Amino acid sequence: MNIAVYPGSFDPITNGHLDIIRRAAKLYDKVVVGVLTNASKQPMFEKSQRADFIRRSTAALGNVEVAFFEGLLVDFLKKENAKVILKGLRATSDFEYEFQMALVNKQLCPDVETVFLSSSAKYTFLSSSVVREIGRLGGDISMFIPAEILDDVKTAMTAKK
Ligand code: COA
């Protein structure tokens, strides 16, 4: 079975992430969305809530699973029996960091390949922090967040103001 892991903070999942997951679900037998708390970021949403948002947004896709991980990404891949790290590239500014990460992960585990999907043009500007910022300032986030979770994300953001 050809399994890909799509790692990230997903704080919260956006339509940009969902676009990558949907396209990857057509390319791989299974896509495991790996949710972690990035040590360099202070998350707005609890890990369990972020995972719940991803599960509900991807419920229509039969071959997508959501799991938590801590520690090294390559160890999580071993646990999931996966050989592919999936990443979305939005702009050339993503490239330098992503290329470094791909090389580090290759060094740590030579069997693992990092596969980059180019972000769809309409989502190249999007990130979770952009959505959090717009939501925090009372702007409309409906075009950025999957419809299945929009009301709950809005409610949760209001509660955190
Ligand atoms: N659409 C929309 N937004 C996207 C996107 C897409 N296609 N692709 C990335 N983004 C956003 C993310 O939401 C994130 O937004 P934020 O900064 O506002 O939170 C931003 O772009 C950066 O994404 P990314 O670099 O993937 O950061 P992340 O925090 O989501 O995930 C890990 C980082 C999990 C991939 C990385 O920290 C990791 O692998 N950690 C494990 C430890 C390890 O093994 N390290 C390697 C050895 S040093």
Tab-separated table of N, CA and C and ligand atoms in Angstrom:
chain	number	residue	atom	x	y	z
A	1	MET	N	0.848	-1.199	0.000
A	1	MET	CA	0.000	0.000	0.000
A	1	MET	C	0.888	1.255	0.000
A	2	ASN	N	0.576	2.211	-0.870
A	2	ASN	CA	1.355	3.433	-0.999
A	2	ASN	C	0.741	4.535	-0.116
A	3	ILE	N	1.423	4.794	1.009
A	3	ILE	CA	0.841	5.702	2.008
A	3	ILE	C	1.647	6.997	2.064
A	4	ALA	N	0.942	8.135	2.064
A	4	ALA	CA	1.612	9.436	2.200
A	4	ALA	C	1.182	10.082	3.512
A	5	VAL	N	2.135	10.770	4.142
A	5	VAL	CA	1.828	11.518	5.366
A	5	VAL	C	1.866	13.012	5.038
A	6	TYR	N	0.805	13.702	5.402
A	6	TYR	CA	0.744	15.153	5.210
A	6	TYR	C	0.815	15.795	6.598
A	7	PRO	N	1.999	16.328	6.971
A	7	PRO	CA	2.168	16.837	8.337
A	7	PRO	C	1.890	18.335	8.455
A	8	GLY	N	1.516	18.757	9.646
A	8	GLY	CA	1.348	20.194	9.868
A	8	GLY	C	0.685	20.504	11.188
A	9	SER	N	0.564	21.809	11.442
A	9	SER	CA	-0.113	22.269	12.665
A	9	SER	C	-1.634	22.330	12.460
A	10	PHE	N	-2.041	22.726	11.263
A	10	PHE	CA	-3.480	22.800	10.912
A	10	PHE	C	-4.263	23.567	11.975
A	11	ASP	N	-3.887	24.809	12.196
A	11	ASP	CA	-4.435	25.620	13.297
A	11	ASP	C	-5.190	26.838	12.784
A	12	PRO	N	-6.306	26.700	12.097
A	12	PRO	CA	-7.017	25.463	11.745
A	12	PRO	C	-6.726	25.058	10.301
A	13	ILE	N	-7.282	23.887	9.912
A	13	ILE	CA	-7.227	23.466	8.502
A	13	ILE	C	-7.906	24.545	7.642
A	14	THR	N	-7.315	24.808	6.465
A	14	THR	CA	-7.899	25.791	5.539
A	14	THR	C	-8.251	25.092	4.226
A	15	ASN	N	-8.913	25.839	3.347
A	15	ASN	CA	-9.215	25.275	2.027
A	15	ASN	C	-7.937	24.973	1.241
A	16	GLY	N	-6.852	25.676	1.561
A	16	GLY	CA	-5.561	25.397	0.913
A	16	GLY	C	-5.054	24.014	1.285
A	17	HIS	N	-5.122	23.675	2.586
A	17	HIS	CA	-4.730	22.324	3.016
A	17	HIS	C	-5.656	21.285	2.380
A	18	LEU	N	-6.953	21.574	2.420
A	18	LEU	CA	-7.931	20.599	1.917
A	18	LEU	C	-7.715	20.306	0.426
A	19	ASP	N	-7.350	21.340	-0.315
A	19	ASP	CA	-7.050	21.182	-1.740
A	19	ASP	C	-5.893	20.181	-1.935
A	20	ILE	N	-4.850	20.316	-1.113
A	20	ILE	CA	-3.708	19.392	-1.208
A	20	ILE	C	-4.153	17.970	-0.820
A	21	ILE	N	-4.928	17.849	0.258
A	21	ILE	CA	-5.365	16.521	0.727
A	21	ILE	C	-6.232	15.829	-0.333
A	22	ARG	N	-7.173	16.574	-0.907
A	22	ARG	CA	-8.065	15.991	-1.938
A	22	ARG	C	-7.280	15.470	-3.124
A	23	ARG	N	-6.320	16.269	-3.578
A	23	ARG	CA	-5.532	15.873	-4.759
A	23	ARG	C	-4.634	14.688	-4.428
A	24	ALA	N	-4.081	14.702	-3.204
A	24	ALA	CA	-3.203	13.586	-2.801
A	24	ALA	C	-3.998	12.291	-2.641
A	25	ALA	N	-5.244	12.409	-2.214
A	25	ALA	CA	-6.076	11.208	-2.003
A	25	ALA	C	-6.305	10.458	-3.318
A	26	LYS	N	-6.144	11.176	-4.444
A	26	LYS	CA	-6.282	10.525	-5.759
A	26	LYS	C	-4.968	9.853	-6.181
A	27	LEU	N	-3.876	10.273	-5.559
A	27	LEU	CA	-2.557	9.769	-5.976
A	27	LEU	C	-2.059	8.607	-5.121
A	28	TYR	N	-2.548	8.553	-3.862
A	28	TYR	CA	-2.038	7.543	-2.916
A	28	TYR	C	-3.179	6.660	-2.423
A	29	ASP	N	-2.802	5.427	-1.989
A	29	ASP	CA	-3.825	4.522	-1.450
A	29	ASP	C	-4.408	5.094	-0.158
A	30	LYS	N	-3.514	5.704	0.626
A	30	LYS	CA	-3.987	6.298	1.886
A	30	LYS	C	-3.190	7.564	2.177
A	31	VAL	N	-3.879	8.592	2.687
A	31	VAL	CA	-3.209	9.817	3.135
A	31	VAL	C	-3.448	9.944	4.647
A	32	VAL	N	-2.348	9.998	5.394
A	32	VAL	CA	-2.469	10.204	6.843
A	32	VAL	C	-2.110	11.660	7.137
A	33	VAL	N	-3.078	12.404	7.652
A	33	VAL	CA	-2.810	13.796	8.031
A	33	VAL	C	-2.237	13.765	9.445
A	34	GLY	N	-0.987	14.166	9.578
A	34	GLY	CA	-0.298	14.104	10.877
A	34	GLY	C	-0.336	15.465	11.558
A	35	VAL	N	-0.996	15.512	12.703
A	35	VAL	CA	-1.192	16.793	13.403
A	35	VAL	C	-0.213	16.890	14.570
A	36	LEU	N	0.526	17.979	14.618
A	36	LEU	CA	1.421	18.159	15.757
A	36	LEU	C	1.333	19.583	16.254
A	37	THR	N	1.862	19.802	17.447
A	37	THR	CA	2.013	21.172	17.926
A	37	THR	C	3.454	21.570	17.668
A	38	ASN	N	3.613	22.499	16.729
A	38	ASN	CA	4.925	22.997	16.350
A	38	ASN	C	5.496	23.792	17.539
A	39	ALA	N	6.663	23.379	18.034
A	39	ALA	CA	7.237	23.989	19.243
A	39	ALA	C	7.459	25.491	19.079
A	40	SER	N	7.583	25.953	17.832
A	40	SER	CA	7.833	27.381	17.628
A	40	SER	C	6.547	28.203	17.491
A	41	LYS	N	5.395	27.539	17.658
A	41	LYS	CA	4.121	28.267	17.498
A	41	LYS	C	3.232	28.065	18.717
A	42	GLN	N	2.456	29.089	19.037
A	42	GLN	CA	1.478	28.996	20.126
A	42	GLN	C	0.109	28.782	19.472
A	43	PRO	N	-0.444	27.550	19.534
A	43	PRO	CA	-1.674	27.302	18.767
A	43	PRO	C	-2.914	27.996	19.338
A	44	MET	N	-3.829	28.332	18.451
A	44	MET	CA	-5.109	28.908	18.883
A	44	MET	C	-6.049	27.791	19.320
A	45	PHE	N	-6.015	26.657	18.592
A	45	PHE	CA	-6.935	25.546	18.866
A	45	PHE	C	-6.189	24.356	19.466
A	46	GLU	N	-6.866	23.670	20.406
A	46	GLU	CA	-6.305	22.446	20.983
A	46	GLU	C	-6.067	21.429	19.871
A	47	LYS	N	-5.123	20.534	20.114
A	47	LYS	CA	-4.800	19.515	19.103
A	47	LYS	C	-6.027	18.670	18.741
A	48	SER	N	-6.814	18.304	19.766
A	48	SER	CA	-7.990	17.452	19.509
A	48	SER	C	-9.021	18.195	18.658
A	49	GLN	N	-9.144	19.490	18.875
A	49	GLN	CA	-10.095	20.269	18.073
A	49	GLN	C	-9.595	20.420	16.639
A	50	ARG	N	-8.288	20.621	16.481
A	50	ARG	CA	-7.723	20.723	15.124
A	50	ARG	C	-7.936	19.416	14.367
A	51	ALA	N	-7.748	18.295	15.067
A	51	ALA	CA	-7.942	16.984	14.420
A	51	ALA	C	-9.420	16.779	14.064
A	52	ASP	N	-10.301	17.190	14.964
A	52	ASP	CA	-11.737	17.058	14.702
A	52	ASP	C	-12.131	17.884	13.456
A	53	PHE	N	-11.599	19.086	13.341
A	53	PHE	CA	-11.883	19.923	12.158
A	53	PHE	C	-11.404	19.214	10.884
A	54	ILE	N	-10.235	18.576	10.949
A	54	ILE	CA	-9.700	17.899	9.750
A	54	ILE	C	-10.581	16.690	9.411
A	55	ARG	N	-10.938	15.907	10.439
A	55	ARG	CA	-11.774	14.707	10.192
A	55	ARG	C	-13.074	15.089	9.518
A	56	ARG	N	-13.715	16.134	10.032
A	56	ARG	CA	-15.010	16.539	9.455
A	56	ARG	C	-14.852	17.102	8.044
A	57	SER	N	-13.753	17.803	7.794
A	57	SER	CA	-13.528	18.400	6.463
A	57	SER	C	-13.202	17.341	5.417
A	58	THR	N	-12.671	16.190	5.860
A	58	THR	CA	-12.227	15.156	4.910
A	58	THR	C	-13.122	13.916	4.955
A	59	ALA	N	-14.268	14.022	5.645
A	59	ALA	CA	-15.123	12.844	5.860
A	59	ALA	C	-15.570	12.195	4.543
A	60	ALA	N	-15.712	13.004	3.500
A	60	ALA	CA	-16.193	12.460	2.221
A	60	ALA	C	-15.101	11.677	1.485
A	61	LEU	N	-13.866	11.798	1.947
A	61	LEU	CA	-12.753	11.095	1.285
A	61	LEU	C	-12.507	9.786	2.032
A	62	GLY	N	-12.641	8.694	1.346
A	62	GLY	CA	-12.593	7.387	2.008
A	62	GLY	C	-11.205	6.943	2.448
A	63	ASN	N	-10.148	7.546	1.922
A	63	ASN	CA	-8.794	7.044	2.203
A	63	ASN	C	-7.929	8.053	2.951
A	64	VAL	N	-8.587	8.901	3.766
A	64	VAL	CA	-7.840	9.895	4.551
A	64	VAL	C	-8.033	9.614	6.040
A	65	GLU	N	-6.919	9.544	6.769
A	65	GLU	CA	-6.973	9.354	8.225
A	65	GLU	C	-6.274	10.524	8.901
A	66	VAL	N	-6.632	10.750	10.144
A	66	VAL	CA	-5.999	11.827	10.914
A	66	VAL	C	-5.353	11.211	12.148
A	67	ALA	N	-4.105	11.598	12.426
A	67	ALA	CA	-3.415	11.053	13.604
A	67	ALA	C	-2.543	12.143	14.216
A	68	PHE	N	-2.300	12.015	15.521
A	68	PHE	CA	-1.392	12.957	16.196
A	68	PHE	C	0.027	12.412	16.151
A	69	PHE	N	0.987	13.317	16.158
A	69	PHE	CA	2.339	12.838	16.392
A	69	PHE	C	3.155	13.874	17.149
A	70	GLU	N	4.208	13.361	17.788
A	70	GLU	CA	5.184	14.210	18.476
A	70	GLU	C	6.547	13.713	18.045
A	71	GLY	N	7.559	14.512	18.228
A	71	GLY	CA	8.904	14.043	17.891
A	71	GLY	C	9.182	14.157	16.405
A	72	LEU	N	10.046	13.276	15.926
A	72	LEU	CA	10.490	13.385	14.536
A	72	LEU	C	9.432	12.887	13.558
A	73	LEU	N	9.312	13.639	12.481
A	73	LEU	CA	8.369	13.262	11.431
A	73	LEU	C	8.718	11.893	10.833
A	74	VAL	N	10.006	11.638	10.633
A	74	VAL	CA	10.401	10.358	10.011
A	74	VAL	C	10.021	9.165	10.907
A	75	ASP	N	10.027	9.358	12.230
A	75	ASP	CA	9.594	8.272	13.132
A	75	ASP	C	8.096	8.019	12.987
A	76	PHE	N	7.361	9.103	12.801
A	76	PHE	CA	5.909	8.965	12.582
A	76	PHE	C	5.645	8.209	11.271
A	77	LEU	N	6.452	8.503	10.249
A	77	LEU	CA	6.273	7.787	8.975
A	77	LEU	C	6.497	6.280	9.161
A	78	LYS	N	7.529	5.945	9.924
A	78	LYS	CA	7.808	4.516	10.165
A	78	LYS	C	6.613	3.868	10.842
A	79	LYS	N	6.084	4.546	11.850
A	79	LYS	CA	4.940	4.013	12.605
A	79	LYS	C	3.735	3.791	11.679
A	80	GLU	N	3.565	4.702	10.722
A	80	GLU	CA	2.413	4.617	9.813
A	80	GLU	C	2.714	3.769	8.577
A	81	ASN	N	3.936	3.234	8.517
A	81	ASN	CA	4.310	2.418	7.358
A	81	ASN	C	4.299	3.216	6.053
A	82	ALA	N	4.658	4.489	6.153
A	82	ALA	CA	4.611	5.378	4.986
A	82	ALA	C	6.022	5.703	4.514
A	83	LYS	N	6.145	5.969	3.214
A	83	LYS	CA	7.459	6.317	2.651
A	83	LYS	C	7.461	7.722	2.034
A	84	VAL	N	6.313	8.379	2.063
A	84	VAL	CA	6.195	9.678	1.396
A	84	VAL	C	5.729	10.759	2.373
A	85	ILE	N	6.498	11.863	2.398
A	85	ILE	CA	6.060	13.076	3.100
A	85	ILE	C	5.468	13.988	2.039
A	86	LEU	N	4.269	14.435	2.284
A	86	LEU	CA	3.595	15.279	1.313
A	86	LEU	C	3.603	16.711	1.811
A	87	LYS	N	3.990	17.651	0.955
A	87	LYS	CA	3.958	19.057	1.331
A	87	LYS	C	3.367	19.867	0.187
A	88	GLY	N	2.718	20.970	0.539
A	88	GLY	CA	2.211	21.885	-0.486
A	88	GLY	C	3.201	23.029	-0.636
A	89	LEU	N	3.476	23.420	-1.864
A	89	LEU	CA	4.336	24.583	-2.096
A	89	LEU	C	3.467	25.706	-2.614
A	90	ARG	N	3.451	26.817	-1.884
A	90	ARG	CA	2.565	27.916	-2.289
A	90	ARG	C	3.289	28.953	-3.145
A	91	ALA	N	4.531	29.223	-2.794
A	91	ALA	CA	5.274	30.265	-3.512
A	91	ALA	C	6.745	29.932	-3.390
A	92	THR	N	7.568	30.647	-4.142
A	92	THR	CA	9.000	30.353	-4.069
A	92	THR	C	9.527	30.583	-2.651
A	93	SER	N	8.847	31.458	-1.898
A	93	SER	CA	9.302	31.722	-0.519
A	93	SER	C	9.215	30.471	0.354
A	94	ASP	N	8.331	29.536	0.022
A	94	ASP	CA	8.257	28.278	0.787
A	94	ASP	C	9.449	27.375	0.479
A	95	PHE	N	10.046	27.585	-0.698
A	95	PHE	CA	10.954	26.574	-1.227
A	95	PHE	C	12.185	26.332	-0.366
A	96	GLU	N	12.833	27.419	0.050
A	96	GLU	CA	14.115	27.277	0.757
A	96	GLU	C	13.955	26.444	2.029
A	97	TYR	N	12.935	26.788	2.827
A	97	TYR	CA	12.690	26.072	4.082
A	97	TYR	C	12.293	24.621	3.802
A	98	GLU	N	11.381	24.445	2.840
A	98	GLU	CA	10.895	23.090	2.535
A	98	GLU	C	12.008	22.209	1.977
A	99	PHE	N	12.883	22.815	1.175
A	99	PHE	CA	13.990	22.053	0.596
A	99	PHE	C	14.937	21.596	1.706
A	100	GLN	N	15.189	22.505	2.650
A	100	GLN	CA	16.049	22.155	3.784
A	100	GLN	C	15.425	21.003	4.581
A	101	MET	N	14.130	21.117	4.858
A	101	MET	CA	13.442	20.064	5.619
A	101	MET	C	13.491	18.719	4.879
A	102	ALA	N	13.301	18.779	3.567
A	102	ALA	CA	13.329	17.549	2.768
A	102	ALA	C	14.716	16.897	2.860
A	103	LEU	N	15.770	17.725	2.821
A	103	LEU	CA	17.135	17.188	2.898
A	103	LEU	C	17.421	16.617	4.290
A	104	VAL	N	16.946	17.311	5.323
A	104	VAL	CA	17.142	16.815	6.695
A	104	VAL	C	16.424	15.472	6.851
A	105	ASN	N	15.199	15.410	6.394
A	105	ASN	CA	14.435	14.160	6.546
A	105	ASN	C	15.055	13.022	5.732
A	106	LYS	N	15.625	13.363	4.577
A	106	LYS	CA	16.300	12.355	3.748
A	106	LYS	C	17.553	11.826	4.465
A	107	GLN	N	18.238	12.762	5.133
A	107	GLN	CA	19.439	12.385	5.882
A	107	GLN	C	19.073	11.462	7.048
A	108	LEU	N	17.967	11.798	7.701
A	108	LEU	CA	17.536	11.007	8.856
A	108	LEU	C	17.008	9.644	8.437
A	109	CYS	N	16.385	9.601	7.265
A	109	CYS	CA	15.774	8.345	6.813
A	109	CYS	C	15.824	8.282	5.279
A	110	PRO	N	16.875	7.678	4.712
A	110	PRO	CA	17.074	7.703	3.255
A	110	PRO	C	15.926	7.090	2.452
A	111	ASP	N	15.138	6.224	3.069
A	111	ASP	CA	14.014	5.596	2.355
A	111	ASP	C	12.866	6.558	2.053
A	112	VAL	N	12.844	7.656	2.796
A	112	VAL	CA	11.681	8.556	2.714
A	112	VAL	C	11.838	9.573	1.583
A	113	GLU	N	10.784	9.781	0.824
A	113	GLU	CA	10.782	10.804	-0.230
A	113	GLU	C	9.823	11.926	0.166
A	114	THR	N	10.235	13.190	-0.073
A	114	THR	CA	9.299	14.306	0.117
A	114	THR	C	8.735	14.671	-1.247
A	115	VAL	N	7.426	14.678	-1.348
A	115	VAL	CA	6.751	14.998	-2.610
A	115	VAL	C	6.027	16.334	-2.430
A	116	PHE	N	6.292	17.257	-3.350
A	116	PHE	CA	5.657	18.575	-3.276
A	116	PHE	C	4.534	18.680	-4.301
A	117	LEU	N	3.364	19.074	-3.825
A	117	LEU	CA	2.280	19.421	-4.745
A	117	LEU	C	2.210	20.938	-4.791
A	118	SER	N	2.112	21.501	-6.000
A	118	SER	CA	2.003	22.957	-6.068
A	118	SER	C	0.601	23.354	-5.629
A	119	SER	N	0.554	24.363	-4.824
A	119	SER	CA	-0.729	24.865	-4.336
A	119	SER	C	-1.555	25.392	-5.521
A	120	SER	N	-2.863	25.236	-5.470
A	120	SER	CA	-3.699	25.842	-6.508
A	120	SER	C	-3.566	27.361	-6.413
A	121	ALA	N	-3.583	28.009	-7.580
A	121	ALA	CA	-3.293	29.451	-7.627
A	121	ALA	C	-4.153	30.251	-6.647
A	122	LYS	N	-5.418	29.858	-6.496
A	122	LYS	CA	-6.307	30.674	-5.652
A	122	LYS	C	-5.986	30.565	-4.164
A	123	TYR	N	-5.106	29.627	-3.785
A	123	TYR	CA	-4.774	29.489	-2.364
A	123	TYR	C	-3.319	29.829	-2.041
A	124	THR	N	-2.609	30.402	-3.003
A	124	THR	CA	-1.170	30.617	-2.764
A	124	THR	C	-0.897	31.614	-1.630
A	125	PHE	N	-1.834	32.461	-1.337
A	125	PHE	CA	-1.628	33.493	-0.301
A	125	PHE	C	-2.055	33.017	1.083
A	126	LEU	N	-2.668	31.830	1.136
A	126	LEU	CA	-3.372	31.422	2.356
A	126	LEU	C	-2.448	30.747	3.365
A	127	SER	N	-2.696	31.014	4.642
A	127	SER	CA	-2.036	30.251	5.722
A	127	SER	C	-2.996	30.265	6.907
A	128	SER	N	-2.751	29.387	7.854
A	128	SER	CA	-3.629	29.339	9.022
A	128	SER	C	-3.563	30.648	9.804
A	129	SER	N	-2.373	31.241	9.880
A	129	SER	CA	-2.288	32.483	10.669
A	129	SER	C	-3.015	33.642	9.996
A	130	VAL	N	-3.044	33.651	8.657
A	130	VAL	CA	-3.825	34.677	7.947
A	130	VAL	C	-5.303	34.543	8.329
A	131	VAL	N	-5.789	33.293	8.340
A	131	VAL	CA	-7.201	33.054	8.680
A	131	VAL	C	-7.476	33.460	10.140
A	132	ARG	N	-6.555	33.100	11.028
A	132	ARG	CA	-6.742	33.468	12.446
A	132	ARG	C	-6.786	34.981	12.606
A	133	GLU	N	-5.913	35.664	11.891
A	133	GLU	CA	-5.844	37.131	11.991
A	133	GLU	C	-7.144	37.769	11.467
A	134	ILE	N	-7.626	37.304	10.313
A	134	ILE	CA	-8.862	37.871	9.761
A	134	ILE	C	-10.021	37.603	10.720
A	135	GLY	N	-10.091	36.360	11.240
A	135	GLY	CA	-11.170	36.002	12.171
A	135	GLY	C	-11.119	36.837	13.437
A	136	ARG	N	-9.914	37.024	13.956
A	136	ARG	CA	-9.728	37.791	15.194
A	136	ARG	C	-10.184	39.232	15.016
A	137	LEU	N	-9.996	39.764	13.804
A	137	LEU	CA	-10.351	41.167	13.559
A	137	LEU	C	-11.761	41.320	12.994
A	138	GLY	N	-12.525	40.231	13.040
A	138	GLY	CA	-13.942	40.307	12.661
A	138	GLY	C	-14.205	40.235	11.172
A	139	GLY	N	-13.219	39.824	10.371
A	139	GLY	CA	-13.416	39.717	8.919
A	139	GLY	C	-14.098	38.412	8.529
A	140	ASP	N	-14.425	38.311	7.250
A	140	ASP	CA	-15.152	37.144	6.726
A	140	ASP	C	-14.148	36.047	6.343
A	141	ILE	N	-14.231	34.896	7.019
A	141	ILE	CA	-13.294	33.803	6.723
A	141	ILE	C	-13.953	32.687	5.915
A	142	SER	N	-15.199	32.931	5.467
A	142	SER	CA	-15.968	31.832	4.863
A	142	SER	C	-15.341	31.276	3.579
A	143	MET	N	-14.588	32.098	2.844
A	143	MET	CA	-13.976	31.569	1.613
A	143	MET	C	-12.663	30.828	1.875
A	144	PHE	N	-12.219	30.823	3.131
A	144	PHE	CA	-10.926	30.200	3.449
A	144	PHE	C	-11.049	28.887	4.207
A	145	ILE	N	-12.219	28.633	4.795
A	145	ILE	CA	-12.388	27.513	5.716
A	145	ILE	C	-13.409	26.520	5.141
A	146	PRO	N	-13.159	25.202	5.247
A	146	PRO	CA	-14.129	24.230	4.720
A	146	PRO	C	-15.531	24.460	5.296
A	147	ALA	N	-16.540	24.362	4.419
A	147	ALA	CA	-17.922	24.680	4.816
A	147	ALA	C	-18.381	23.838	6.008
A	148	GLU	N	-17.922	22.582	6.066
A	148	GLU	CA	-18.373	21.649	7.122
A	148	GLU	C	-18.029	22.143	8.529
A	149	ILE	N	-16.998	22.973	8.640
A	149	ILE	CA	-16.537	23.368	9.987
A	149	ILE	C	-16.643	24.873	10.232
A	150	LEU	N	-17.110	25.589	9.212
A	150	LEU	CA	-17.056	27.060	9.276
A	150	LEU	C	-17.719	27.626	10.539
A	151	ASP	N	-18.957	27.182	10.821
A	151	ASP	CA	-19.672	27.749	11.973
A	151	ASP	C	-18.920	27.486	13.266
A	152	ASP	N	-18.383	26.262	13.404
A	152	ASP	CA	-17.682	25.920	14.649
A	152	ASP	C	-16.365	26.680	14.784
A	153	VAL	N	-15.680	26.907	13.657
A	153	VAL	CA	-14.433	27.679	13.721
A	153	VAL	C	-14.750	29.112	14.133
A	154	LYS	N	-15.820	29.676	13.530
A	154	LYS	CA	-16.209	31.059	13.866
A	154	LYS	C	-16.566	31.166	15.351
A	155	THR	N	-17.372	30.201	15.840
A	155	THR	CA	-17.786	30.226	17.249
A	155	THR	C	-16.572	30.120	18.162
A	156	ALA	N	-15.674	29.185	17.816
A	156	ALA	CA	-14.485	28.996	18.658
A	156	ALA	C	-13.612	30.245	18.646
A	157	MET	N	-13.512	30.911	17.483
A	157	MET	CA	-12.691	32.120	17.410
A	157	MET	C	-13.300	33.239	18.240
A	158	THR	N	-14.626	33.339	18.199
A	158	THR	CA	-15.313	34.381	18.980
A	158	THR	C	-15.064	34.153	20.468
A	159	ALA	N	-15.137	32.872	20.879
A	159	ALA	CA	-14.949	32.539	22.301
A	159	ALA	C	-13.537	32.874	22.766
A	160	LYS	N	-12.583	32.869	21.831
A	160	LYS	CA	-11.178	33.098	22.214
A	160	LYS	C	-10.787	34.570	22.164
A	161	LYS	N	-11.720	35.433	21.725
A	161	LYS	CA	-11.369	36.868	21.603
A	161	LYS	C	-11.129	37.498	22.965
B	1	COA	N1	-2.488	25.860	2.068
B	1	COA	C1	-2.636	26.727	3.075
B	1	COA	N2	-1.721	26.924	4.045
B	1	COA	C2	-0.606	26.192	3.973
B	1	COA	C3	-0.377	25.266	2.961
B	1	COA	C4	-1.378	25.106	1.984
B	1	COA	N3	-1.244	24.262	0.969
B	1	COA	N4	0.823	24.702	3.156
B	1	COA	C5	1.322	25.259	4.265
B	1	COA	N5	0.453	26.155	4.755
B	1	COA	C6	0.631	27.024	5.931
B	1	COA	C7	0.486	26.307	7.243
B	1	COA	O1	-0.853	26.303	7.688
B	1	COA	C8	1.351	27.145	8.143
B	1	COA	O2	0.614	28.274	8.528
B	1	COA	P1	0.955	29.049	9.882
B	1	COA	O3	2.415	29.414	9.851
B	1	COA	O4	0.076	30.207	9.808
B	1	COA	O5	0.640	28.080	10.988
B	1	COA	C9	2.467	27.634	7.232
B	1	COA	O6	1.954	27.504	5.929
B	1	COA	C10	3.737	26.864	7.333
B	1	COA	O7	3.474	25.480	7.105
B	1	COA	P2	4.495	24.382	7.596
B	1	COA	O8	5.894	24.819	7.331
B	1	COA	O9	4.059	23.069	7.046
B	1	COA	O10	4.363	24.461	9.184
B	1	COA	P3	3.488	23.621	10.160
B	1	COA	O11	3.656	24.213	11.518
B	1	COA	O12	2.101	23.485	9.672
B	1	COA	O13	4.168	22.158	10.111
B	1	COA	C11	5.922	20.497	10.358
B	1	COA	C12	5.528	21.989	10.402
B	1	COA	C13	5.015	19.646	11.185
B	1	COA	C14	5.874	19.994	8.932
B	1	COA	C15	7.398	20.435	10.870
B	1	COA	O14	7.506	21.259	12.029
B	1	COA	C16	7.847	19.024	11.264
B	1	COA	O15	8.056	18.178	10.415
B	1	COA	N6	8.009	18.794	12.576
B	1	COA	C17	8.424	17.491	13.121
B	1	COA	C18	9.842	17.543	13.695
B	1	COA	C19	10.825	17.089	12.650
B	1	COA	O16	10.850	15.948	12.259
B	1	COA	N7	11.626	18.047	12.159
B	1	COA	C20	12.526	17.743	11.077
B	1	COA	C21	13.929	17.606	11.570
B	1	COA	S1	14.578	19.171	12.120
